[in-house]
Amino acid sequence: MKKKLLSALLLSTALLAVGCGSDAEDEGSVDEEGCEHLQKGPAVNVTAAASGQGPSVSNNHTRYDIALVDVAGGKGGAVSFAVAEATDYVLFTSAPVPVKVTNGSGAPVEFEESTNSSALCSDIQGRHVVPLKVGTHTLTFGPSTLSSVSLVIEESGAHDHAHE
């Protein structure tokens, strides 16, 4: 009986140690997740709207291949993102295309972090951490010379699903 209790205690301690990583480990895991979906999908094609909210995208472990449209200064456009849980989200893009986020009232939402690379994955050409509240937000891309950009949205630290 004591052996079983000791085994259970050791197992639960090991599981806790695995589940509680540092911020750097969490960041790495999120980047690995974003990279995996940028590379392997699954993918959904959408066309950005020249104005307004545009088509919906989600943080459903999907790569959105966004066709950019003509806007002032080049190519760009908008997509909408309905946030169900207030938390930090990481926007991963396949190209260094300018991105801005606005809330449902049209007010800009500032990034907590923004960079055009990831040490873990060269496919990540944009990495933007943004705190979002519940509601629909607009992600506006461009202007750019590119005609498309791929987008993956992950909750910061959220990587507890299985891949098949």
CSV table of C-alpha atoms in Angstrom, one decimal:
chain,number,residue,atom,x,y,z
A,1,MET,CA,0.0,0.0,0.0
A,2,LYS,CA,2.8,2.4,0.9
A,3,LYS,CA,4.5,1.6,-2.4
A,4,LYS,CA,1.4,2.5,-4.3
A,5,LEU,CA,1.0,5.8,-2.4
A,6,LEU,CA,4.6,6.7,-3.0
A,7,SER,CA,4.3,5.8,-6.7
A,8,ALA,CA,1.2,8.0,-7.0
A,9,LEU,CA,2.9,10.9,-5.2
A,10,LEU,CA,6.0,10.7,-7.4
A,11,LEU,CA,3.8,10.5,-10.6
A,12,SER,CA,1.7,13.5,-9.5
A,13,THR,CA,4.8,15.5,-8.7
A,14,ALA,CA,6.3,14.7,-12.1
A,15,LEU,CA,3.1,15.7,-13.8
A,16,LEU,CA,3.1,19.0,-11.9
A,17,ALA,CA,6.7,19.7,-12.9
A,18,VAL,CA,5.9,19.0,-16.6
A,19,GLY,CA,2.8,21.2,-16.5
A,20,CYS,CA,4.4,24.2,-14.9
A,21,GLY,CA,7.0,25.7,-17.3
A,22,SER,CA,8.7,29.0,-17.2
A,23,ASP,CA,7.5,31.9,-19.4
A,24,ALA,CA,10.3,31.2,-21.8
A,25,GLU,CA,9.1,27.6,-22.1
A,26,ASP,CA,5.5,28.7,-22.6
A,27,GLU,CA,6.6,31.2,-25.2
A,28,GLY,CA,8.6,28.5,-27.0
A,29,SER,CA,5.6,26.2,-26.9
A,30,VAL,CA,3.3,28.8,-28.4
A,31,ASP,CA,5.8,29.5,-31.1
A,32,GLU,CA,6.1,25.8,-31.8
A,33,GLU,CA,2.3,25.6,-32.1
A,34,GLY,CA,2.1,28.7,-34.4
A,35,CYS,CA,4.9,27.3,-36.5
A,36,GLU,CA,3.3,23.9,-36.9
A,37,HIS,CA,0.0,25.4,-38.1
A,38,LEU,CA,1.8,27.8,-40.4
A,39,GLN,CA,3.6,24.9,-42.0
A,40,LYS,CA,1.0,22.1,-41.9
A,41,GLY,CA,-2.4,23.8,-41.5
A,42,PRO,CA,-5.1,22.8,-41.7
A,43,ALA,CA,-5.7,25.8,-44.0
A,44,VAL,CA,-8.7,27.9,-44.9
A,45,ASN,CA,-8.6,30.5,-47.8
A,46,VAL,CA,-10.3,33.8,-47.1
A,47,THR,CA,-10.2,37.2,-48.9
A,48,ALA,CA,-9.7,40.3,-46.8
A,49,ALA,CA,-12.3,43.0,-47.0
A,50,ALA,CA,-11.1,46.4,-48.3
A,51,SER,CA,-13.2,48.0,-45.5
A,52,GLY,CA,-15.3,46.9,-42.6
A,53,GLN,CA,-14.7,43.8,-40.5
A,54,GLY,CA,-14.2,41.3,-43.2
A,55,PRO,CA,-14.5,37.5,-43.0
A,56,SER,CA,-14.2,35.7,-39.7
A,57,VAL,CA,-11.0,34.0,-38.5
A,58,SER,CA,-10.5,32.1,-35.3
A,59,ASN,CA,-8.0,30.7,-32.9
A,60,ASN,CA,-9.1,27.1,-33.8
A,61,HIS,CA,-5.6,25.8,-34.7
A,62,THR,CA,-6.1,26.7,-38.4
A,63,ARG,CA,-3.9,28.6,-40.8
A,64,TYR,CA,-5.9,31.3,-42.6
A,65,ASP,CA,-4.4,32.0,-46.1
A,66,ILE,CA,-5.6,35.6,-46.6
A,67,ALA,CA,-5.8,37.1,-50.0
A,68,LEU,CA,-5.1,40.8,-49.7
A,69,VAL,CA,-7.0,43.3,-51.8
A,70,ASP,CA,-6.2,46.7,-53.2
A,71,VAL,CA,-6.1,49.4,-50.5
A,72,ALA,CA,-4.5,52.8,-50.3
A,73,GLY,CA,-0.7,52.3,-50.6
A,74,GLY,CA,-0.8,48.7,-51.9
A,75,LYS,CA,-2.4,45.5,-50.8
A,76,GLY,CA,-4.2,44.9,-47.5
A,77,GLY,CA,-7.5,44.4,-45.9
A,78,ALA,CA,-9.4,43.3,-42.8
A,79,VAL,CA,-10.7,40.1,-41.2
A,80,SER,CA,-12.7,39.8,-38.0
A,81,PHE,CA,-11.9,37.8,-34.9
A,82,ALA,CA,-14.6,37.0,-32.3
A,83,VAL,CA,-12.9,36.6,-28.9
A,84,ALA,CA,-14.7,34.2,-26.5
A,85,GLU,CA,-12.2,34.5,-23.7
A,86,ALA,CA,-10.4,37.6,-22.5
A,87,THR,CA,-6.7,36.8,-22.6
A,88,ASP,CA,-3.5,37.4,-24.5
A,89,TYR,CA,-3.5,36.1,-28.1
A,90,VAL,CA,-0.5,35.6,-30.4
A,91,LEU,CA,-0.9,36.5,-34.0
A,92,PHE,CA,1.6,34.6,-36.2
A,93,THR,CA,2.0,35.7,-39.8
A,94,SER,CA,4.0,34.2,-42.7
A,95,ALA,CA,5.3,37.5,-43.9
A,96,PRO,CA,6.3,40.8,-42.3
A,97,VAL,CA,3.0,42.5,-43.2
A,98,PRO,CA,1.9,45.4,-41.0
A,99,VAL,CA,-1.0,44.4,-38.7
A,100,LYS,CA,-3.2,46.6,-36.5
A,101,VAL,CA,-6.0,45.5,-34.2
A,102,THR,CA,-9.1,47.4,-33.3
A,103,ASN,CA,-11.9,46.5,-30.9
A,104,GLY,CA,-15.6,46.5,-31.6
A,105,SER,CA,-15.8,50.3,-31.1
A,106,GLY,CA,-13.0,50.9,-33.6
A,107,ALA,CA,-10.4,51.8,-30.9
A,108,PRO,CA,-6.9,50.6,-31.5
A,109,VAL,CA,-5.6,47.7,-29.3
A,110,GLU,CA,-1.9,48.0,-28.6
A,111,PHE,CA,0.4,45.0,-28.9
A,112,GLU,CA,2.3,43.9,-25.8
A,113,GLU,CA,5.1,42.5,-28.0
A,114,SER,CA,5.7,42.7,-31.7
A,115,THR,CA,8.5,41.2,-33.8
A,116,ASN,CA,9.2,40.0,-37.3
A,117,SER,CA,10.8,36.7,-36.3
A,118,SER,CA,10.9,33.8,-33.9
A,119,ALA,CA,14.1,32.1,-32.8
A,120,LEU,CA,12.3,28.7,-33.0
A,121,CYS,CA,10.8,29.0,-36.5
A,122,SER,CA,11.9,30.8,-39.7
A,123,ASP,CA,8.3,30.5,-41.1
A,124,ILE,CA,7.2,33.0,-38.5
A,125,GLN,CA,7.7,36.4,-40.1
A,126,GLY,CA,5.4,38.2,-37.7
A,127,ARG,CA,4.7,37.5,-34.0
A,128,HIS,CA,2.3,39.9,-32.2
A,129,VAL,CA,1.1,39.4,-28.7
A,130,VAL,CA,-2.1,41.4,-28.0
A,131,PRO,CA,-4.5,41.4,-25.0
A,132,LEU,CA,-8.0,41.1,-26.2
A,133,LYS,CA,-11.3,41.3,-24.4
A,134,VAL,CA,-14.5,39.4,-25.2
A,135,GLY,CA,-16.1,40.7,-28.4
A,136,THR,CA,-15.3,41.0,-32.1
A,137,HIS,CA,-12.1,42.6,-33.1
A,138,THR,CA,-10.8,43.7,-36.5
A,139,LEU,CA,-7.4,42.7,-37.7
A,140,THR,CA,-6.2,45.0,-40.5
A,141,PHE,CA,-3.3,44.0,-42.7
A,142,GLY,CA,-1.1,46.3,-44.9
A,143,PRO,CA,-0.4,48.3,-46.8
A,144,SER,CA,2.0,45.8,-48.3
A,145,THR,CA,3.4,44.8,-51.7
A,146,LEU,CA,2.4,41.2,-51.0
A,147,SER,CA,-0.8,39.8,-52.4
A,148,SER,CA,-1.4,37.3,-49.5
A,149,VAL,CA,-0.4,36.5,-46.0
A,150,SER,CA,-1.0,33.4,-43.8
A,151,LEU,CA,-2.3,33.9,-40.2
A,152,VAL,CA,-2.4,31.6,-37.2
A,153,ILE,CA,-3.9,32.8,-33.9
A,154,GLU,CA,-3.1,31.1,-30.6
A,155,GLU,CA,-3.9,31.9,-27.0
A,156,SER,CA,-0.7,32.8,-25.3
A,157,GLY,CA,0.3,29.6,-23.5
A,158,ALA,CA,-2.6,27.5,-25.0
A,159,HIS,CA,-1.2,24.4,-26.5
A,160,ASP,CA,-3.1,21.5,-24.8
A,161,HIS,CA,-4.7,19.8,-27.8
A,162,ALA,CA,-3.8,16.7,-29.8
A,163,HIS,CA,-2.6,16.7,-33.4
A,164,GLU,CA,-3.6,13.9,-35.7
